[in-house]
mmCIF file of C-alpha atoms and ligand atoms in Angstrom:
data_model
loop_
_atom_site.group_PDB
_atom_site.id
_atom_site.type_symbol
_atom_site.label_atom_id
_atom_site.label_comp_id
_atom_site.label_asym_id
_atom_site.label_seq_id
_atom_site.Cartn_x
_atom_site.Cartn_y
_atom_site.Cartn_z
ATOM 1 C CA MET A 2 243.449 -59.963 -12.151
ATOM 2 C CA SER A 3 240.590 -60.875 -10.270
ATOM 3 C CA ASN A 4 239.739 -59.171 -6.597
ATOM 4 C CA VAL A 5 239.822 -62.830 -4.229
ATOM 5 C CA ARG A 6 243.217 -63.432 -3.018
ATOM 6 C CA PRO A 7 243.486 -66.750 -4.016
ATOM 7 C CA GLU A 8 243.598 -69.183 -1.143
ATOM 8 C CA ASN A 9 247.241 -70.325 -1.652
ATOM 9 C CA MET A 10 248.464 -66.851 -1.844
ATOM 10 C CA GLU A 11 251.423 -67.170 0.676
ATOM 11 C CA ARG A 12 251.839 -63.929 2.873
ATOM 12 C CA ILE A 13 254.769 -61.770 1.976
ATOM 13 C CA THR A 14 256.420 -61.427 4.818
ATOM 14 C CA ASN A 15 260.144 -61.120 3.273
ATOM 15 C CA ALA A 16 261.883 -59.248 0.991
ATOM 16 C CA GLN A 17 262.288 -62.628 -0.875
ATOM 17 C CA LEU A 18 258.845 -63.277 -1.468
ATOM 18 C CA ALA A 19 258.593 -59.573 -2.024
ATOM 19 C CA ASN A 20 261.162 -59.868 -4.907
ATOM 20 C CA ALA A 21 259.540 -62.698 -5.754
ATOM 21 C CA PHE A 22 256.143 -60.946 -6.264
ATOM 22 C CA ILE A 23 257.986 -57.476 -7.611
ATOM 23 C CA GLU A 24 259.389 -59.597 -10.577
ATOM 24 C CA GLU A 25 255.933 -60.996 -11.045
ATOM 25 C CA GLN A 26 254.526 -57.858 -11.662
ATOM 26 C CA VAL A 27 256.684 -55.888 -13.438
ATOM 27 C CA LYS A 28 256.375 -58.914 -15.964
ATOM 28 C CA ALA A 29 252.479 -58.636 -16.218
ATOM 29 C CA LEU A 30 252.382 -54.097 -15.762
ATOM 30 C CA LYS A 31 254.579 -54.962 -19.286
ATOM 31 C CA GLN A 32 252.243 -57.014 -20.789
ATOM 32 C CA GLN A 33 249.295 -54.928 -19.577
ATOM 33 C CA ILE A 34 250.627 -51.687 -20.697
ATOM 34 C CA GLY A 35 253.168 -52.117 -23.520
ATOM 35 C CA ASP A 36 253.978 -49.028 -25.028
ATOM 36 C CA LYS A 37 251.152 -46.514 -23.591
ATOM 37 C CA LYS A 38 250.881 -44.249 -20.899
ATOM 38 C CA VAL A 39 249.545 -44.605 -17.412
ATOM 39 C CA LEU A 40 248.623 -41.937 -15.161
ATOM 40 C CA LEU A 41 248.423 -41.934 -11.209
ATOM 41 C CA ALA A 42 247.642 -39.700 -8.552
ATOM 42 C CA LEU A 43 250.352 -39.969 -5.940
ATOM 43 C CA SER A 44 249.846 -38.975 -2.827
ATOM 44 C CA GLY A 45 253.202 -40.210 -1.060
ATOM 45 C CA GLY A 46 251.060 -42.357 0.954
ATOM 46 C CA VAL A 47 252.231 -46.160 1.417
ATOM 47 C CA ASP A 48 249.957 -47.640 -1.499
ATOM 48 C CA SER A 49 250.153 -45.088 -4.145
ATOM 49 C CA SER A 50 254.055 -44.637 -3.363
ATOM 50 C CA VAL A 51 254.529 -48.640 -4.005
ATOM 51 C CA VAL A 52 252.629 -48.309 -6.779
ATOM 52 C CA ALA A 53 254.794 -45.557 -8.333
ATOM 53 C CA ALA A 54 258.042 -47.457 -7.769
ATOM 54 C CA LEU A 55 256.281 -50.698 -9.688
ATOM 55 C CA LEU A 56 255.225 -48.748 -12.034
ATOM 56 C CA ILE A 57 258.780 -46.750 -12.517
ATOM 57 C CA LYS A 58 260.156 -50.375 -12.729
ATOM 58 C CA ALA A 59 257.981 -51.553 -15.178
ATOM 59 C CA VAL A 60 257.179 -48.746 -17.699
ATOM 60 C CA GLY A 61 259.498 -46.175 -16.650
ATOM 61 C CA ASN A 62 258.499 -43.055 -18.201
ATOM 62 C CA GLN A 63 255.551 -44.098 -19.372
ATOM 63 C CA LEU A 64 253.867 -43.531 -15.568
ATOM 64 C CA VAL A 65 253.139 -40.161 -15.096
ATOM 65 C CA CYS A 66 252.431 -39.046 -11.116
ATOM 66 C CA VAL A 67 250.296 -36.621 -10.262
ATOM 67 C CA HIS A 68 250.749 -35.149 -6.999
ATOM 68 C CA VAL A 69 248.228 -32.502 -5.564
ATOM 69 C CA ASN A 70 248.727 -30.641 -2.840
ATOM 70 C CA HIS A 71 245.858 -29.676 -1.521
ATOM 71 C CA GLY A 72 247.716 -28.075 1.375
ATOM 72 C CA LEU A 73 246.368 -30.297 3.973
ATOM 73 C CA LEU A 74 249.161 -32.372 3.857
ATOM 74 C CA ARG A 75 251.632 -32.546 6.556
ATOM 75 C CA LYS A 76 255.131 -30.402 7.377
ATOM 76 C CA GLY A 77 257.882 -32.036 4.432
ATOM 77 C CA GLU A 78 255.234 -34.230 2.882
ATOM 78 C CA PRO A 79 255.223 -32.448 -0.496
ATOM 79 C CA GLU A 80 258.335 -32.259 -0.533
ATOM 80 C CA GLN A 81 259.503 -35.744 0.411
ATOM 81 C CA VAL A 82 257.255 -36.738 -2.823
ATOM 82 C CA ILE A 83 259.419 -34.629 -4.831
ATOM 83 C CA GLN A 84 263.013 -35.689 -3.805
ATOM 84 C CA VAL A 85 262.031 -39.230 -3.542
ATOM 85 C CA PHE A 86 260.277 -39.827 -6.818
ATOM 86 C CA ARG A 87 261.393 -36.747 -9.396
ATOM 87 C CA ASN A 88 265.306 -36.632 -7.887
ATOM 88 C CA GLN A 89 265.901 -40.298 -7.081
ATOM 89 C CA MET A 90 263.593 -42.366 -8.965
ATOM 90 C CA SER A 91 263.740 -39.906 -12.078
ATOM 91 C CA ALA A 92 259.783 -39.885 -12.238
ATOM 92 C CA ASN A 93 257.628 -37.973 -14.668
ATOM 93 C CA LEU A 94 256.246 -36.189 -11.691
ATOM 94 C CA ILE A 95 253.479 -33.456 -12.268
ATOM 95 C CA TYR A 96 253.319 -31.494 -8.763
ATOM 96 C CA VAL A 97 250.118 -28.915 -8.694
ATOM 97 C CA ASP A 98 250.130 -26.744 -6.020
ATOM 98 C CA ALA A 99 246.328 -26.558 -5.188
ATOM 99 C CA VAL A 100 246.420 -25.024 -1.857
ATOM 100 C CA ASP A 101 244.805 -21.509 -2.538
ATOM 101 C CA ARG A 102 242.034 -23.487 -4.628
ATOM 102 C CA PHE A 103 241.595 -25.779 -1.900
ATOM 103 C CA LEU A 104 241.711 -23.345 1.240
ATOM 104 C CA ASP A 105 239.481 -20.801 -0.863
ATOM 105 C CA LYS A 106 236.820 -23.315 -1.300
ATOM 106 C CA LEU A 107 236.893 -24.242 1.955
ATOM 107 C CA ALA A 108 236.676 -20.747 3.804
ATOM 108 C CA GLY A 109 233.628 -20.565 6.147
ATOM 109 C CA VAL A 110 232.731 -24.132 5.701
ATOM 110 C CA ASN A 111 231.965 -25.586 8.994
ATOM 111 C CA ASN A 112 229.933 -28.926 8.389
ATOM 112 C CA PRO A 113 232.766 -31.806 8.252
ATOM 113 C CA GLU A 114 230.571 -34.162 5.970
ATOM 114 C CA GLN A 115 230.593 -30.913 4.071
ATOM 115 C CA LYS A 116 234.292 -29.992 4.176
ATOM 116 C CA ARG A 117 235.007 -33.496 3.249
ATOM 117 C CA LYS A 118 232.933 -33.429 0.113
ATOM 118 C CA ILE A 119 234.514 -30.301 -0.926
ATOM 119 C CA ILE A 120 238.178 -31.678 -0.411
ATOM 120 C CA GLY A 121 237.120 -34.765 -2.521
ATOM 121 C CA ALA A 122 235.460 -33.341 -5.480
ATOM 122 C CA GLU A 123 238.202 -30.455 -5.510
ATOM 123 C CA PHE A 124 240.831 -33.525 -5.636
ATOM 124 C CA ILE A 125 238.914 -35.317 -8.421
ATOM 125 C CA ARG A 126 238.456 -31.726 -10.546
ATOM 126 C CA VAL A 127 242.338 -30.738 -10.168
ATOM 127 C CA PHE A 128 243.300 -34.445 -11.205
ATOM 128 C CA GLU A 129 241.017 -34.109 -14.254
ATOM 129 C CA GLU A 130 242.137 -30.776 -15.169
ATOM 130 C CA GLU A 131 246.096 -32.560 -15.059
ATOM 131 C CA ALA A 132 244.238 -35.546 -17.029
ATOM 132 C CA ARG A 133 243.073 -33.258 -19.715
ATOM 133 C CA LYS A 134 246.716 -31.357 -20.709
ATOM 134 C CA LEU A 135 248.022 -34.962 -21.371
ATOM 135 C CA ASP A 136 247.703 -37.067 -24.506
ATOM 136 C CA GLY A 137 247.921 -40.802 -24.858
ATOM 137 C CA ILE A 138 246.569 -41.781 -21.728
ATOM 138 C CA GLU A 139 245.226 -45.302 -21.491
ATOM 139 C CA PHE A 140 245.445 -46.515 -18.418
ATOM 140 C CA LEU A 141 244.911 -45.019 -14.377
ATOM 141 C CA ALA A 142 247.049 -47.054 -11.694
ATOM 142 C CA GLN A 143 245.607 -46.739 -8.305
ATOM 143 C CA GLY A 144 246.893 -47.885 -4.929
ATOM 144 C CA THR A 145 244.079 -49.885 -4.030
ATOM 145 C CA ILE A 146 245.214 -52.753 -1.451
ATOM 146 C CA TYR A 147 242.950 -55.735 -0.152
ATOM 147 C CA PRO A 148 241.184 -54.272 2.921
ATOM 148 C CA ASP A 149 239.558 -51.762 0.188
ATOM 149 C CA ILE A 150 238.237 -54.927 -1.425
ATOM 150 C CA LEU A 151 237.226 -56.390 1.069
ATOM 151 C CA GLU A 152 235.860 -52.945 2.669
ATOM 152 C CA SER A 153 236.374 -53.624 6.171
ATOM 153 C CA GLY A 154 240.502 -51.960 6.161
ATOM 154 C CA PRO A 155 241.240 -50.108 9.413
ATOM 155 C CA VAL A 156 241.267 -46.645 6.826
ATOM 156 C CA LYS A 157 238.282 -45.128 5.423
ATOM 157 C CA ALA A 158 237.812 -44.586 1.477
ATOM 158 C CA HIS A 159 241.072 -43.530 -0.229
ATOM 159 C CA HIS A 160 241.363 -40.596 -2.447
ATOM 160 C CA ASN A 161 240.914 -42.892 -5.379
ATOM 161 C CA VAL A 162 239.588 -41.088 -8.482
ATOM 162 C CA GLY A 163 237.158 -42.752 -9.592
ATOM 163 C CA GLY A 164 234.681 -40.008 -9.730
ATOM 164 C CA LEU A 165 236.238 -39.015 -13.324
ATOM 165 C CA PRO A 166 233.777 -38.099 -16.206
ATOM 166 C CA ASP A 167 232.473 -40.537 -18.424
ATOM 167 C CA ASP A 168 235.155 -39.484 -21.350
ATOM 168 C CA LEU A 169 238.323 -40.003 -19.031
ATOM 169 C CA LYS A 170 237.402 -43.617 -17.916
ATOM 170 C CA PHE A 171 240.508 -45.108 -18.360
ATOM 171 C CA GLU A 172 241.659 -48.996 -18.142
ATOM 172 C CA LEU A 173 242.474 -49.611 -14.116
ATOM 173 C CA VAL A 174 245.847 -50.806 -13.018
ATOM 174 C CA GLU A 175 246.286 -51.920 -9.637
ATOM 175 C CA PRO A 176 248.934 -53.829 -8.715
ATOM 176 C CA VAL A 177 248.431 -53.926 -5.617
ATOM 177 C CA LYS A 178 245.301 -55.140 -4.678
ATOM 178 C CA LEU A 179 245.547 -58.451 -3.412
ATOM 179 C CA LEU A 180 247.798 -57.065 -0.863
ATOM 180 C CA PHE A 181 247.243 -56.799 2.955
ATOM 181 C CA LYS A 182 248.944 -53.625 4.099
ATOM 182 C CA ASP A 183 251.905 -55.356 5.487
ATOM 183 C CA GLU A 184 252.690 -56.896 2.519
ATOM 184 C CA VAL A 185 252.675 -53.512 0.672
ATOM 185 C CA ARG A 186 255.223 -52.374 3.371
ATOM 186 C CA GLN A 187 257.530 -55.467 2.209
ATOM 187 C CA VAL A 188 257.072 -54.590 -1.168
ATOM 188 C CA GLY A 189 257.906 -51.214 -0.808
ATOM 189 C CA LEU A 190 260.976 -51.581 1.319
ATOM 190 C CA ALA A 191 262.323 -53.804 -1.303
ATOM 191 C CA LEU A 192 261.938 -51.478 -4.156
ATOM 192 C CA GLY A 193 263.931 -49.155 -2.405
ATOM 193 C CA LEU A 194 261.577 -46.934 -0.973
ATOM 194 C CA PRO A 195 262.646 -44.778 2.469
ATOM 195 C CA GLU A 196 261.426 -46.626 5.414
ATOM 196 C CA SER A 197 259.755 -43.070 6.260
ATOM 197 C CA MET A 198 257.484 -43.783 3.856
ATOM 198 C CA VAL A 199 256.609 -47.318 4.042
ATOM 199 C CA PHE A 200 256.094 -47.183 8.153
ATOM 200 C CA ARG A 201 254.204 -43.967 7.817
ATOM 201 C CA GLN A 202 251.252 -43.607 10.128
ATOM 202 C CA PRO A 203 247.811 -43.741 9.065
ATOM 203 C CA PHE A 204 246.856 -40.263 7.266
ATOM 204 C CA PRO A 205 243.193 -39.759 6.271
ATOM 205 C CA GLY A 206 242.498 -38.590 2.744
ATOM 206 C CA PRO A 207 241.060 -35.129 3.740
ATOM 207 C CA GLY A 208 244.334 -34.731 5.949
ATOM 208 C CA LEU A 209 244.929 -32.152 8.419
ATOM 209 C CA GLY A 210 241.259 -31.101 7.334
ATOM 210 C CA VAL A 211 240.125 -33.466 10.088
ATOM 211 C CA ARG A 212 242.263 -31.869 12.897
ATOM 212 C CA CYS A 213 241.574 -28.344 12.267
ATOM 213 C CA LEU A 214 238.425 -28.364 13.680
ATOM 214 C CA GLY A 215 235.347 -26.054 12.318
ATOM 215 C CA ALA A 216 235.832 -23.847 9.601
ATOM 216 C CA ILE A 217 239.562 -23.824 8.291
ATOM 217 C CA THR A 218 241.504 -20.619 8.195
ATOM 218 C CA ARG A 219 245.490 -20.756 7.401
ATOM 219 C CA ASP A 220 246.715 -19.451 10.450
ATOM 220 C CA ARG A 221 244.782 -22.572 12.360
ATOM 221 C CA LEU A 222 245.932 -24.700 9.525
ATOM 222 C CA GLU A 223 249.305 -23.652 10.209
ATOM 223 C CA ALA A 224 249.108 -24.280 14.435
ATOM 224 C CA VAL A 225 247.902 -27.969 13.183
ATOM 225 C CA ARG A 226 250.713 -28.531 10.865
ATOM 226 C CA GLU A 227 253.741 -27.209 12.941
ATOM 227 C CA SER A 228 251.872 -28.642 16.358
ATOM 228 C CA ASP A 229 252.287 -31.996 14.567
ATOM 229 C CA ALA A 230 255.659 -31.808 12.885
ATOM 230 C CA ILE A 231 257.035 -30.985 16.908
ATOM 231 C CA LEU A 232 255.106 -33.982 18.124
ATOM 232 C CA ARG A 233 255.907 -36.552 15.373
ATOM 233 C CA GLU A 234 260.140 -35.324 16.053
ATOM 234 C CA GLU A 235 259.907 -35.705 19.684
ATOM 235 C CA PHE A 236 258.360 -39.101 19.449
ATOM 236 C CA HIS A 237 260.950 -39.739 17.051
ATOM 237 C CA ASN A 238 263.551 -38.555 19.774
ATOM 238 C CA ALA A 239 261.829 -40.175 22.407
ATOM 239 C CA GLY A 240 262.391 -43.641 19.983
ATOM 240 C CA LEU A 241 258.348 -44.043 20.166
ATOM 241 C CA GLU A 242 258.163 -43.590 16.098
ATOM 242 C CA GLY A 243 257.151 -47.190 14.917
ATOM 243 C CA LYS A 244 256.101 -48.521 18.247
ATOM 244 C CA VAL A 245 252.773 -46.160 18.361
ATOM 245 C CA TRP A 246 249.906 -46.529 15.667
ATOM 246 C CA GLN A 247 249.240 -43.213 15.449
ATOM 247 C CA TYR A 248 249.847 -39.673 16.665
ATOM 248 C CA PHE A 249 248.771 -36.500 16.276
ATOM 249 C CA THR A 250 247.526 -32.814 17.140
ATOM 250 C CA ILE A 251 244.406 -31.214 16.912
ATOM 251 C CA VAL A 252 242.969 -27.622 16.997
ATOM 252 C CA PRO A 253 239.590 -26.638 17.531
ATOM 253 C CA ASP A 254 238.096 -23.515 16.751
ATOM 254 C CA LEU A 255 237.847 -22.109 20.377
ATOM 255 C CA LYS A 256 239.838 -19.756 22.434
ATOM 256 C CA SER A 257 240.645 -19.387 26.253
ATOM 257 C CA VAL A 258 242.263 -16.603 28.245
ATOM 258 C CA GLY A 259 245.680 -17.254 28.657
ATOM 259 C CA ILE A 260 249.182 -14.844 29.638
ATOM 260 C CA ARG A 261 251.796 -14.036 27.264
ATOM 261 C CA ASP A 262 254.546 -10.961 28.563
ATOM 262 C CA ASN A 263 252.356 -10.376 31.154
ATOM 263 C CA VAL A 264 249.381 -9.656 28.871
ATOM 264 C CA ARG A 265 246.028 -11.772 28.779
ATOM 265 C CA CYS A 266 245.970 -13.388 25.741
ATOM 266 C CA GLU A 267 243.054 -15.147 24.172
ATOM 267 C CA GLN A 268 244.684 -18.494 22.168
ATOM 268 C CA TRP A 269 244.047 -21.896 20.565
ATOM 269 C CA PRO A 270 244.920 -25.294 22.397
ATOM 270 C CA VAL A 271 246.289 -27.863 20.566
ATOM 271 C CA ILE A 272 245.336 -31.027 21.745
ATOM 272 C CA LEU A 273 247.622 -34.357 21.556
ATOM 273 C CA ARG A 274 246.271 -37.899 20.547
ATOM 274 C CA ALA A 275 248.600 -41.139 20.560
ATOM 275 C CA VAL A 276 246.759 -44.586 20.200
ATOM 276 C CA ASN A 277 247.356 -47.719 19.642
ATOM 277 C CA THR A 278 245.114 -50.372 17.840
ATOM 278 C CA ARG A 279 244.696 -53.404 15.922
ATOM 279 C CA ASP A 280 242.186 -52.445 13.140
ATOM 280 C CA ALA A 281 240.946 -49.051 13.751
ATOM 281 C CA MET A 282 237.656 -49.836 14.915
ATOM 282 C CA SER A 283 238.447 -49.632 19.171
ATOM 283 C CA ALA A 284 241.885 -47.730 20.357
ATOM 284 C CA THR A 285 243.976 -47.494 23.121
ATOM 285 C CA ILE A 286 245.390 -44.691 25.114
ATOM 286 C CA GLU A 287 249.868 -44.970 24.603
ATOM 287 C CA GLU A 288 251.058 -43.787 28.166
ATOM 288 C CA ILE A 289 253.203 -41.311 26.777
ATOM 289 C CA PRO A 290 256.095 -40.537 29.531
ATOM 290 C CA TYR A 291 255.637 -37.581 31.400
ATOM 291 C CA SER A 292 258.925 -36.055 30.305
ATOM 292 C CA VAL A 293 258.324 -36.553 26.460
ATOM 293 C CA LEU A 294 254.589 -34.284 27.219
ATOM 294 C CA LYS A 295 256.321 -31.461 28.910
ATOM 295 C CA LYS A 296 258.860 -31.324 26.355
ATOM 296 C CA ILE A 297 255.947 -31.474 23.390
ATOM 297 C CA THR A 298 253.953 -28.839 25.576
ATOM 298 C CA GLU A 299 257.030 -26.588 25.602
ATOM 299 C CA ARG A 300 258.023 -26.697 22.143
ATOM 300 C CA ILE A 301 254.199 -26.148 21.116
ATOM 301 C CA LEU A 302 253.987 -23.117 23.343
ATOM 302 C CA SER A 303 257.030 -21.385 22.484
ATOM 303 C CA GLU A 304 257.123 -22.374 18.451
ATOM 304 C CA VAL A 305 253.632 -22.509 17.632
ATOM 305 C CA ASP A 306 251.922 -19.339 17.054
ATOM 306 C CA GLY A 307 248.649 -18.627 18.281
ATOM 307 C CA VAL A 308 248.701 -21.516 20.895
ATOM 308 C CA ASN A 309 248.470 -21.146 24.604
ATOM 309 C CA ARG A 310 247.266 -24.210 25.929
ATOM 310 C CA VAL A 311 248.165 -28.177 25.413
ATOM 311 C CA LEU A 312 246.206 -30.657 26.160
ATOM 312 C CA TYR A 313 246.435 -34.531 26.618
ATOM 313 C CA ASP A 314 243.546 -36.412 24.833
ATOM 314 C CA ILE A 315 243.194 -39.686 26.977
ATOM 315 C CA THR A 316 239.887 -41.021 26.034
ATOM 316 C CA PRO A 317 239.992 -44.520 24.374
ATOM 317 C CA LYS A 318 238.166 -45.793 21.501
ATOM 318 C CA PRO A 319 234.949 -46.192 22.378
ATOM 319 C CA THR A 320 233.746 -43.580 23.239
ATOM 320 C CA GLY A 321 235.678 -41.106 21.225
ATOM 321 C CA THR A 322 236.664 -41.751 17.735
ATOM 322 C CA ILE A 323 240.767 -41.458 16.407
ATOM 323 C CA GLU A 324 240.191 -38.122 14.534
ATOM 324 C CA TRP A 325 238.065 -35.410 16.491
ATOM 325 C CA GLU A 326 236.793 -34.754 13.199
HETATM 326 P P1 XMP B 20 238.218 -42.630 13.555
HETATM 327 O O1 XMP B 20 238.282 -41.527 13.566
HETATM 328 O O2 XMP B 20 236.722 -43.110 12.826
HETATM 329 O O3 XMP B 20 238.988 -43.271 12.524
HETATM 330 O O4 XMP B 20 238.088 -43.693 15.150
HETATM 331 C C1 XMP B 20 239.777 -44.482 12.294
HETATM 332 C C2 XMP B 20 240.592 -44.224 11.350
HETATM 333 O O5 XMP B 20 240.674 -43.823 10.410
HETATM 334 C C3 XMP B 20 241.191 -42.805 9.891
HETATM 335 N N1 XMP B 20 240.154 -42.170 8.842
HETATM 336 C C4 XMP B 20 240.708 -41.854 7.756
HETATM 337 N N2 XMP B 20 241.356 -42.537 6.533
HETATM 338 N N3 XMP B 20 240.124 -41.033 4.681
HETATM 339 C C5 XMP B 20 241.223 -42.309 5.432
HETATM 340 O O6 XMP B 20 241.955 -42.518 4.407
HETATM 341 C C6 XMP B 20 239.614 -40.568 5.940
HETATM 342 O O7 XMP B 20 238.612 -39.795 5.135
HETATM 343 C C7 XMP B 20 239.468 -41.019 7.057
HETATM 344 N N4 XMP B 20 239.032 -40.527 8.451
HETATM 345 C C8 XMP B 20 239.470 -40.856 9.386
HETATM 346 C C9 XMP B 20 241.772 -42.203 11.131
HETATM 347 O O8 XMP B 20 242.748 -41.485 10.906
HETATM 348 C C10 XMP B 20 242.117 -43.121 11.871
HETATM 349 O O9 XMP B 20 243.248 -43.852 11.723
#
């Protein structure tokens, strides 16, 4: 398949077009792969999930999915990958608990670029180790999408596994590489993936690592994960899910004095961010209703350990980036 989208290629905007795409791809994948095995790094994000579902339909258990839990995923994500792919779709799924490995490597590392590098390099190392344990793999599937090829997409580099050593250079299988994100979502729905997976908000490859500012510690990372889960739940309850482009929490590496049970205590603040954008190059702020902000604040202060303040970041991009990093 060429890397250029043909000018006459129809935009996939409905289930009928999605089904036609699936039928065509399943045929092409069967032909490309034959009776060989394919390996896929399955993060649970939209793109890799759609590729997994397409391949399961085409070649079933010849697909081997590897899900690496690097400890920087959102609450419930590894469980959802197991539930959907192993339990519902009967996929051949290898779950790798690499939490300690990643967090040990990241301990004491302050510099954001260094953190990203460690996460990316460790991911490739874990994936490589798993690949070496398997026999007869000839293909590597990737959730490359068209904006990745155009290099102008809303999100930065994927966790693709292009850094594998030479003796593990498999033939690439990239069935959605000519599709735009909205088309990938249509295909995901037609393949029966849950809406919560298909319409997931963008999530950076280094995960919560870019929202746990400074050197990551397990307790502060837990504060990011728990506060993010509360924010998402309350957005769901308020009907804001799907209406706001991206929303999450950040926990900086600083403490301020507060008071708990009549005792002064130094704890972290949680920062809320909720933005709207078309292309992530600029962003505006979602005006969260005050009652929702109040509910989120109350819950974070009573349910998340180590936190004594909640702040709401109303900085547009520019000047602020979407992530704090
Ligand atoms: P910024 O913070 O630059 O982010 O305004 C723009 C968008 O990109 C996402 N982002 C990433 N996505 N890998 C990704 O796949 C990354 O390393 C990464 N860093 C930021 C960010 O969440 C926002 O949607």
